PDB file of C-alpha atoms in Angstrom:
ATOM      1  CA  UNK Z1263      59.087-107.905 161.453  1.00 54.00           C
ATOM      2  CA  UNK Z1264      57.967-104.379 162.272  1.00 75.00           C
ATOM      3  CA  UNK Z1265      59.911-101.167 161.907  1.00 78.00           C
ATOM      4  CA  UNK Z1266      58.338 -98.016 163.260  1.00 80.00           C
ATOM      5  CA  UNK Z1267      59.009 -94.355 163.779  1.00 81.00           C
ATOM      6  CA  UNK Z1268      56.955 -94.087 166.983  1.00 83.00           C
ATOM      7  CA  UNK Z1269      54.912 -96.267 169.314  1.00 92.00           C
ATOM      8  CA  UNK Z1270      51.129 -96.164 169.731  1.00 94.00           C
ATOM      9  CA  UNK Z1271      50.092 -94.504 172.985  1.00 96.00           C
ATOM     10  CA  UNK Z1272      50.086 -96.982 175.867  1.00 97.00           C
ATOM     11  CA  UNK Z1273      52.248 -99.500 174.031  1.00 97.00           C
ATOM     12  CA  UNK Z1274      55.783-100.561 174.972  1.00 98.00           C
ATOM     13  CA  UNK Z1275      58.160 -98.115 173.311  1.00 97.00           C
ATOM     14  CA  UNK Z1276      61.526 -98.638 175.030  1.00 97.00           C
ATOM     15  CA  UNK Z1277      63.453-101.129 177.153  1.00 98.00           C
ATOM     16  CA  UNK Z1278      66.242-100.289 179.553  1.00 98.00           C
ATOM     17  CA  UNK Z1279      68.797-102.422 181.375  1.00 98.00           C
ATOM     18  CA  UNK Z1280      69.739-101.526 184.952  1.00 97.00           C
ATOM     19  CA  UNK Z1281      73.137-103.199 185.375  1.00 97.00           C
ATOM     20  CA  UNK Z1282      75.876-103.335 188.000  1.00 97.00           C
ATOM     21  CA  UNK Z1283      78.513-104.123 185.347  1.00 96.00           C
ATOM     22  CA  UNK Z1284      78.115-101.967 182.253  1.00 95.00           C
ATOM     23  CA  UNK Z1285      81.186-103.347 180.501  1.00 96.00           C
ATOM     24  CA  UNK Z1286      80.049-106.934 180.991  1.00 97.00           C
ATOM     25  CA  UNK Z1287      76.542-106.068 179.791  1.00 97.00           C
ATOM     26  CA  UNK Z1288      77.811-104.366 176.657  1.00 97.00           C
ATOM     27  CA  UNK Z1289      79.972-107.396 175.869  1.00 98.00           C
ATOM     28  CA  UNK Z1290      77.278-109.977 176.665  1.00 98.00           C
ATOM     29  CA  UNK Z1291      74.466-108.440 174.625  1.00 98.00           C
ATOM     30  CA  UNK Z1292      76.856-107.501 171.861  1.00 98.00           C
ATOM     31  CA  UNK Z1293      77.991-111.108 171.513  1.00 98.00           C
ATOM     32  CA  UNK Z1294      74.501-112.550 171.976  1.00 98.00           C
ATOM     33  CA  UNK Z1295      72.390-110.273 169.763  1.00 98.00           C
ATOM     34  CA  UNK Z1296      74.968-108.528 167.587  1.00 97.00           C
ATOM     35  CA  UNK Z1297      74.352-105.175 169.273  1.00 98.00           C
ATOM     36  CA  UNK Z1298      76.737-102.278 169.153  1.00 97.00           C
ATOM     37  CA  UNK Z1299      76.780 -99.855 172.077  1.00 96.00           C
ATOM     38  CA  UNK Z1300      77.883 -96.370 172.945  1.00 94.00           C
ATOM     39  CA  UNK Z1301      78.201 -94.538 176.260  1.00 92.00           C
ATOM     40  CA  UNK Z1302      76.552 -91.138 175.996  1.00 85.00           C
ATOM     41  CA  UNK Z1303      77.958 -87.898 177.400  1.00 73.00           C
ATOM     42  CA  UNK Z1304      78.137 -86.696 180.989  1.00 72.00           C
ATOM     43  CA  UNK Z1305      74.861 -84.784 180.576  1.00 71.00           C
ATOM     44  CA  UNK Z1306      73.163 -88.205 180.293  1.00 74.00           C
ATOM     45  CA  UNK Z1307      74.980 -89.759 183.245  1.00 76.00           C
ATOM     46  CA  UNK Z1308      76.904 -92.357 181.291  1.00 83.00           C
ATOM     47  CA  UNK Z1309      73.722 -93.769 179.720  1.00 93.00           C
ATOM     48  CA  UNK Z1310      74.323 -96.667 177.316  1.00 95.00           C
ATOM     49  CA  UNK Z1311      72.710 -96.711 173.884  1.00 96.00           C
ATOM     50  CA  UNK Z1312      72.366-100.162 172.256  1.00 97.00           C
ATOM     51  CA  UNK Z1313      71.838-100.454 168.508  1.00 96.00           C
ATOM     52  CA  UNK Z1314      71.289-103.275 166.070  1.00 94.00           C
ATOM     53  CA  UNK Z1315      72.431-102.575 162.508  1.00 92.00           C
ATOM     54  CA  UNK Z1316      72.229 -98.841 163.152  1.00 92.00           C
ATOM     55  CA  UNK Z1317      68.750 -98.866 164.732  1.00 94.00           C
ATOM     56  CA  UNK Z1318      68.257 -98.170 168.428  1.00 94.00           C
ATOM     57  CA  UNK Z1319      66.894-101.182 170.320  1.00 96.00           C
ATOM     58  CA  UNK Z1320      67.572-100.546 174.029  1.00 97.00           C
ATOM     59  CA  UNK Z1321      69.252 -98.421 176.658  1.00 97.00           C
ATOM     60  CA  UNK Z1322      71.228 -99.070 179.811  1.00 96.00           C
ATOM     61  CA  UNK Z1323      71.937 -97.420 183.143  1.00 94.00           C
ATOM     62  CA  UNK Z1324      74.569 -98.232 185.758  1.00 94.00           C
ATOM     63  CA  UNK Z1325      73.271 -99.754 188.986  1.00 93.00           C
ATOM     64  CA  UNK Z1326      75.612 -98.416 191.672  1.00 90.00           C
ATOM     65  CA  UNK Z1327      73.758-100.229 194.428  1.00 89.00           C
ATOM     66  CA  UNK Z1328      72.470 -97.095 196.142  1.00 89.00           C
ATOM     67  CA  UNK Z1329      68.812 -97.783 195.290  1.00 86.00           C
ATOM     68  CA  UNK Z1330      68.846-101.330 196.584  1.00 88.00           C
ATOM     69  CA  UNK Z1331      67.181-102.507 193.378  1.00 89.00           C
ATOM     70  CA  UNK Z1332      68.509-105.601 191.587  1.00 94.00           C
ATOM     71  CA  UNK Z1333      69.806-105.637 188.029  1.00 96.00           C
ATOM     72  CA  UNK Z1334      66.805-105.860 185.717  1.00 96.00           C
ATOM     73  CA  UNK Z1335      65.228-104.935 182.405  1.00 98.00           C
ATOM     74  CA  UNK Z1336      62.528-102.237 182.488  1.00 98.00           C
ATOM     75  CA  UNK Z1337      59.741-101.805 179.934  1.00 98.00           C
ATOM     76  CA  UNK Z1338      58.564 -98.251 179.105  1.00 98.00           C
ATOM     77  CA  UNK Z1339      55.038 -97.464 177.877  1.00 98.00           C
ATOM     78  CA  UNK Z1340      54.407 -94.528 175.556  1.00 98.00           C
ATOM     79  CA  UNK Z1341      52.455 -91.522 176.801  1.00 98.00           C
ATOM     80  CA  UNK Z1342      51.566 -88.075 175.473  1.00 98.00           C
ATOM     81  CA  UNK Z1343      51.847 -86.513 178.949  1.00 98.00           C
ATOM     82  CA  UNK Z1344      54.114 -88.074 181.569  1.00 98.00           C
ATOM     83  CA  UNK Z1345      52.796 -85.945 184.447  1.00 98.00           C
ATOM     84  CA  UNK Z1346      49.149 -86.671 183.663  1.00 98.00           C
ATOM     85  CA  UNK Z1347      49.865 -90.383 183.323  1.00 98.00           C
ATOM     86  CA  UNK Z1348      51.758 -90.476 186.623  1.00 98.00           C
ATOM     87  CA  UNK Z1349      48.845 -88.710 188.324  1.00 98.00           C
ATOM     88  CA  UNK Z1350      46.360 -91.155 186.791  1.00 98.00           C
ATOM     89  CA  UNK Z1351      48.484 -94.135 187.840  1.00 98.00           C
ATOM     90  CA  UNK Z1352      48.530 -92.937 191.450  1.00 97.00           C
ATOM     91  CA  UNK Z1353      44.751 -92.484 191.340  1.00 97.00           C
ATOM     92  CA  UNK Z1354      44.132 -96.013 190.045  1.00 97.00           C
ATOM     93  CA  UNK Z1355      46.123 -98.187 192.427  1.00 97.00           C
ATOM     94  CA  UNK Z1356      49.658 -97.581 191.174  1.00 97.00           C
ATOM     95  CA  UNK Z1357      52.540 -95.651 192.687  1.00 97.00           C
ATOM     96  CA  UNK Z1358      55.062 -93.105 191.394  1.00 97.00           C
ATOM     97  CA  UNK Z1359      58.575 -94.387 192.140  1.00 96.00           C
ATOM     98  CA  UNK Z1360      60.526 -91.677 190.317  1.00 94.00           C
ATOM     99  CA  UNK Z1361      59.780 -88.554 188.312  1.00 86.00           C
ATOM    100  CA  UNK Z1362      58.311 -87.314 186.136  1.00 95.00           C
ATOM    101  CA  UNK Z1363      61.498 -85.692 184.891  1.00 95.00           C
ATOM    102  CA  UNK Z1364      62.861 -84.280 181.645  1.00 94.00           C
ATOM    103  CA  UNK Z1365      65.696 -85.894 179.723  1.00 91.00           C
ATOM    104  CA  UNK Z1366      67.146 -82.977 177.725  1.00 89.00           C
ATOM    105  CA  UNK Z1367      66.371 -83.095 174.012  1.00 88.00           C
ATOM    106  CA  UNK Z1368      64.978 -86.627 174.393  1.00 92.00           C
ATOM    107  CA  UNK Z1369      61.695 -86.635 176.323  1.00 95.00           C
ATOM    108  CA  UNK Z1370      60.057 -86.927 179.732  1.00 97.00           C
ATOM    109  CA  UNK Z1371      60.081 -90.079 181.830  1.00 97.00           C
ATOM    110  CA  UNK Z1372      58.870 -91.530 185.096  1.00 98.00           C
ATOM    111  CA  UNK Z1373      59.007 -94.905 186.842  1.00 97.00           C
ATOM    112  CA  UNK Z1374      55.734 -96.249 188.229  1.00 98.00           C
ATOM    113  CA  UNK Z1375      54.273 -99.435 189.668  1.00 97.00           C
ATOM    114  CA  UNK Z1376      50.951-101.026 188.767  1.00 98.00           C
ATOM    115  CA  UNK Z1377      48.530-102.538 191.334  1.00 96.00           C
ATOM    116  CA  UNK Z1378      50.393-105.860 191.425  1.00 95.00           C
ATOM    117  CA  UNK Z1379      53.667-104.110 192.294  1.00 96.00           C
ATOM    118  CA  UNK Z1380      55.506-104.498 188.973  1.00 97.00           C
ATOM    119  CA  UNK Z1381      57.738-101.532 188.140  1.00 97.00           C
ATOM    120  CA  UNK Z1382      57.710-100.012 184.657  1.00 98.00           C
ATOM    121  CA  UNK Z1383      58.590 -96.754 182.969  1.00 98.00           C
ATOM    122  CA  UNK Z1384      56.601 -94.239 180.967  1.00 98.00           C
ATOM    123  CA  UNK Z1385      58.059 -92.189 178.151  1.00 98.00           C
ATOM    124  CA  UNK Z1386      56.794 -88.956 176.592  1.00 98.00           C
ATOM    125  CA  UNK Z1387      59.013 -88.458 173.542  1.00 96.00           C
ATOM    126  CA  UNK Z1388      60.323 -85.164 172.263  1.00 95.00           C
ATOM    127  CA  UNK Z1389      63.484 -86.150 170.396  1.00 91.00           C
ATOM    128  CA  UNK Z1390      63.842 -89.886 171.101  1.00 91.00           C
ATOM    129  CA  UNK Z1391      60.907 -92.024 169.935  1.00 93.00           C
ATOM    130  CA  UNK Z1392      62.062 -95.393 171.332  1.00 94.00           C
ATOM    131  CA  UNK Z1393      63.211 -98.593 169.692  1.00 95.00           C
ATOM    132  CA  UNK Z1394      62.833 -98.628 165.945  1.00 93.00           C
ATOM    133  CA  UNK Z1395      62.482-102.351 165.248  1.00 92.00           C
ATOM    134  CA  UNK Z1396      60.310-105.160 166.600  1.00 91.00           C
ATOM    135  CA  UNK Z1397      60.128-108.944 166.207  1.00 91.00           C
ATOM    136  CA  UNK Z1398      63.359-109.232 164.248  1.00 93.00           C
ATOM    137  CA  UNK Z1399      66.139-111.524 165.556  1.00 95.00           C
ATOM    138  CA  UNK Z1400      68.186-109.573 168.079  1.00 95.00           C
ATOM    139  CA  UNK Z1401      65.414-107.071 168.811  1.00 96.00           C
ATOM    140  CA  UNK Z1402      62.493-106.837 171.255  1.00 96.00           C
ATOM    141  CA  UNK Z1403      59.782-109.299 170.271  1.00 94.00           C
ATOM    142  CA  UNK Z1404      57.069-109.178 172.947  1.00 97.00           C
ATOM    143  CA  UNK Z1405      56.252-107.600 176.318  1.00 98.00           C
ATOM    144  CA  UNK Z1406      54.314-109.226 179.119  1.00 97.00           C
ATOM    145  CA  UNK Z1407      53.217-108.208 182.600  1.00 98.00           C
ATOM    146  CA  UNK Z1408      53.264-111.058 185.134  1.00 96.00           C
ATOM    147  CA  UNK Z1409      51.045-110.216 188.096  1.00 95.00           C
ATOM    148  CA  UNK Z1410      49.051-111.788 190.925  1.00 93.00           C
ATOM    149  CA  UNK Z1411      46.615-108.858 190.830  1.00 95.00           C
ATOM    150  CA  UNK Z1412      45.346-109.782 187.407  1.00 96.00           C
ATOM    151  CA  UNK Z1413      41.912-108.130 187.343  1.00 97.00           C
ATOM    152  CA  UNK Z1414      43.225-104.972 188.997  1.00 97.00           C
ATOM    153  CA  UNK Z1415      46.187-104.794 186.621  1.00 98.00           C
ATOM    154  CA  UNK Z1416      43.998-105.198 183.538  1.00 98.00           C
ATOM    155  CA  UNK Z1417      41.675-102.446 184.776  1.00 98.00           C
ATOM    156  CA  UNK Z1418      44.670-100.222 185.560  1.00 98.00           C
ATOM    157  CA  UNK Z1419      45.971-100.399 181.990  1.00 98.00           C
ATOM    158  CA  UNK Z1420      42.502 -99.757 180.586  1.00 98.00           C
ATOM    159  CA  UNK Z1421      41.934 -96.731 182.817  1.00 98.00           C
ATOM    160  CA  UNK Z1422      45.422 -95.176 182.822  1.00 98.00           C
ATOM    161  CA  UNK Z1423      46.614 -95.980 179.285  1.00 98.00           C
ATOM    162  CA  UNK Z1424      43.368 -96.558 177.432  1.00 97.00           C
ATOM    163  CA  UNK Z1425      44.270-100.099 176.465  1.00 98.00           C
ATOM    164  CA  UNK Z1426      41.889-101.843 174.089  1.00 97.00           C
ATOM    165  CA  UNK Z1427      41.946-105.163 175.966  1.00 97.00           C
ATOM    166  CA  UNK Z1428      41.053-108.609 174.669  1.00 97.00           C
ATOM    167  CA  UNK Z1429      40.844-111.815 176.717  1.00 97.00           C
ATOM    168  CA  UNK Z1430      43.052-114.419 175.066  1.00 95.00           C
ATOM    169  CA  UNK Z1431      42.387-117.101 177.689  1.00 93.00           C
ATOM    170  CA  UNK Z1432      40.310-117.366 180.858  1.00 94.00           C
ATOM    171  CA  UNK Z1433      40.880-120.783 182.441  1.00 92.00           C
ATOM    172  CA  UNK Z1434      42.142-121.674 185.904  1.00 87.00           C
ATOM    173  CA  UNK Z1435      45.497-122.680 184.413  1.00 89.00           C
ATOM    174  CA  UNK Z1436      45.970-119.747 182.037  1.00 92.00           C
ATOM    175  CA  UNK Z1437      44.444-116.280 182.252  1.00 95.00           C
ATOM    176  CA  UNK Z1438      45.796-113.821 179.714  1.00 96.00           C
ATOM    177  CA  UNK Z1439      44.711-110.444 178.323  1.00 97.00           C
ATOM    178  CA  UNK Z1440      46.296-108.529 175.453  1.00 97.00           C
ATOM    179  CA  UNK Z1441      46.511-104.912 174.342  1.00 97.00           C
ATOM    180  CA  UNK Z1442      45.024-105.218 170.885  1.00 96.00           C
ATOM    181  CA  UNK Z1443      43.896-108.483 169.371  1.00 93.00           C
ATOM    182  CA  UNK Z1444      45.655-111.469 167.779  1.00 89.00           C
ATOM    183  CA  UNK Z1445      48.347-110.372 165.298  1.00 86.00           C
ATOM    184  CA  UNK Z1446      47.746-106.704 166.119  1.00 90.00           C
ATOM    185  CA  UNK Z1447      48.405-107.252 169.844  1.00 94.00           C
ATOM    186  CA  UNK Z1448      51.216-105.153 171.326  1.00 95.00           C
ATOM    187  CA  UNK Z1449      51.592-106.521 174.881  1.00 97.00           C
ATOM    188  CA  UNK Z1450      50.052-108.984 177.317  1.00 97.00           C
ATOM    189  CA  UNK Z1451      49.068-109.405 180.965  1.00 98.00           C
ATOM    190  CA  UNK Z1452      49.390-112.855 182.560  1.00 96.00           C
ATOM    191  CA  UNK Z1453      47.746-114.042 185.777  1.00 95.00           C
ATOM    192  CA  UNK Z1454      50.670-115.434 187.759  1.00 92.00           C
ATOM    193  CA  UNK Z1455      48.621-116.831 190.651  1.00 88.00           C
ATOM    194  CA  UNK Z1456      48.952-120.246 189.006  1.00 79.00           C
ATOM    195  CA  UNK Z1457      52.655-120.098 189.920  1.00 68.00           C
ATOM    196  CA  UNK Z1458      51.769-120.167 193.630  1.00 61.00           C
ATOM    197  CA  UNK Z1459      53.359-118.262 196.515  1.00 61.00           C
ATOM    198  CA  UNK Z1460      56.880-119.358 195.572  1.00 65.00           C
ATOM    199  CA  UNK Z1461      56.772-117.746 192.148  1.00 66.00           C
ATOM    200  CA  UNK Z1462      58.627-114.526 191.300  1.00 72.00           C
ATOM    201  CA  UNK Z1463      57.184-111.138 192.303  1.00 86.00           C
ATOM    202  CA  UNK Z1464      55.242-109.161 189.717  1.00 93.00           C
ATOM    203  CA  UNK Z1465      57.371-107.928 186.825  1.00 95.00           C
ATOM    204  CA  UNK Z1466      57.284-106.795 183.202  1.00 97.00           C
ATOM    205  CA  UNK Z1467      59.017-109.359 180.970  1.00 97.00           C
ATOM    206  CA  UNK Z1468      60.889-108.422 177.821  1.00 97.00           C
ATOM    207  CA  UNK Z1469      61.041-111.141 175.166  1.00 98.00           C
ATOM    208  CA  UNK Z1470      63.858-110.929 172.625  1.00 98.00           C
ATOM    209  CA  UNK Z1471      63.223-112.430 169.214  1.00 97.00           C
ATOM    210  CA  UNK Z1472      65.818-115.033 168.187  1.00 97.00           C
ATOM    211  CA  UNK Z1473      66.298-117.290 165.191  1.00 96.00           C
ATOM    212  CA  UNK Z1474      66.900-120.438 167.278  1.00 97.00           C
ATOM    213  CA  UNK Z1475      65.857-120.599 170.925  1.00 98.00           C
ATOM    214  CA  UNK Z1476      67.933-123.659 171.834  1.00 97.00           C
ATOM    215  CA  UNK Z1477      71.095-122.329 170.214  1.00 98.00           C
ATOM    216  CA  UNK Z1478      70.588-118.918 171.828  1.00 98.00           C
ATOM    217  CA  UNK Z1479      70.094-120.497 175.241  1.00 97.00           C
ATOM    218  CA  UNK Z1480      73.325-122.446 174.833  1.00 97.00           C
ATOM    219  CA  UNK Z1481      75.122-119.267 173.796  1.00 98.00           C
ATOM    220  CA  UNK Z1482      73.746-117.423 176.844  1.00 98.00           C
ATOM    221  CA  UNK Z1483      75.366-120.018 179.100  1.00 98.00           C
ATOM    222  CA  UNK Z1484      78.644-119.863 177.166  1.00 98.00           C
ATOM    223  CA  UNK Z1485      78.721-116.090 177.690  1.00 98.00           C
ATOM    224  CA  UNK Z1486      78.221-116.317 181.455  1.00 98.00           C
ATOM    225  CA  UNK Z1487      74.449-116.097 181.671  1.00 98.00           C
ATOM    226  CA  UNK Z1488      72.151-118.800 183.014  1.00 97.00           C
ATOM    227  CA  UNK Z1489      69.017-120.693 182.027  1.00 97.00           C
ATOM    228  CA  UNK Z1490      66.019-120.133 184.324  1.00 95.00           C
ATOM    229  CA  UNK Z1491      63.221-121.951 182.484  1.00 93.00           C
ATOM    230  CA  UNK Z1492      62.628-123.810 179.229  1.00 92.00           C
ATOM    231  CA  UNK Z1493      62.957-124.102 176.359  1.00 96.00           C
ATOM    232  CA  UNK Z1494      59.280-124.926 175.837  1.00 94.00           C
ATOM    233  CA  UNK Z1495      57.123-124.999 172.741  1.00 94.00           C
ATOM    234  CA  UNK Z1496      54.038-122.767 172.596  1.00 90.00           C
ATOM    235  CA  UNK Z1497      51.584-121.618 169.912  1.00 87.00           C
ATOM    236  CA  UNK Z1498      53.659-118.417 169.698  1.00 87.00           C
ATOM    237  CA  UNK Z1499      57.113-119.969 169.343  1.00 92.00           C
ATOM    238  CA  UNK Z1500      59.737-121.753 171.406  1.00 96.00           C
ATOM    239  CA  UNK Z1501      60.164-119.909 174.711  1.00 97.00           C
ATOM    240  CA  UNK Z1502      62.848-119.736 177.387  1.00 97.00           C
ATOM    241  CA  UNK Z1503      63.799-117.538 180.343  1.00 97.00           C
ATOM    242  CA  UNK Z1504      67.397-116.647 181.174  1.00 98.00           C
ATOM    243  CA  UNK Z1505      69.567-114.214 183.097  1.00 98.00           C
ATOM    244  CA  UNK Z1506      72.609-112.263 181.968  1.00 98.00           C
ATOM    245  CA  UNK Z1507      75.924-112.483 183.884  1.00 97.00           C
ATOM    246  CA  UNK Z1508      74.756-110.111 186.658  1.00 97.00           C
ATOM    247  CA  UNK Z1509      71.342-111.728 187.077  1.00 97.00           C
ATOM    248  CA  UNK Z1510      69.085-109.469 184.984  1.00 97.00           C
ATOM    249  CA  UNK Z1511      66.200-111.629 183.804  1.00 96.00           C
ATOM    250  CA  UNK Z1512      64.917-111.721 180.212  1.00 97.00           C
ATOM    251  CA  UNK Z1513      62.889-114.012 177.948  1.00 98.00           C
ATOM    252  CA  UNK Z1514      63.630-115.267 174.434  1.00 98.00           C
ATOM    253  CA  UNK Z1515      61.247-116.464 171.720  1.00 97.00           C
ATOM    254  CA  UNK Z1516      62.135-118.147 168.461  1.00 95.00           C
TER     255      UNK Z1516
END
């Protein structure tokens, strides 16, 4: 379990749900993870704040369909300068999708893509530092980029965010690089070419820590979500992939 006041630069610092049914999302994640939620004022566009036992763990925005983007979870990486990071991303094979822009009294944000096409956010905090708990049941547990542009994506995170990268595996069946090493690792990059052309497009996965993966997966289905993959045992815990009632994909680890 890790509680923190701020995230290291370049590390995941916030997660945000883009959802077409805010009421259903608040109910689903509240029942599943014990989260409480609050809709913020008009100046924040109806933004949803999710907390676990009084500590912020995630946010949410309403997907009104105008962007054409599906419901999804987004991972934000910490930066000291959102504009400089966006410029660096564009210069190293990424794209700027939105921003940078200021969120009053909170920070500066932008949405980017990396060379493999996976969308993610960046966050330069002023008042809001991000989630305050990690690897505790009902909180974010791990973050993982799935990409078919593995070498380019690793280089991108080294060049744009200064990641200290470590190769965890380099076989034809499993190529994986982490930010940081072993127990000090903060995020990972997986080569998804092994999945073949029918696999999902590049994306950042959020893993939620749970006490019991099988029981949580059963509860997800009871609450209107669906199982996508697993559960499977791994050296890092028992893993599964699921969707919430509107189709937003997330991972669980227990």
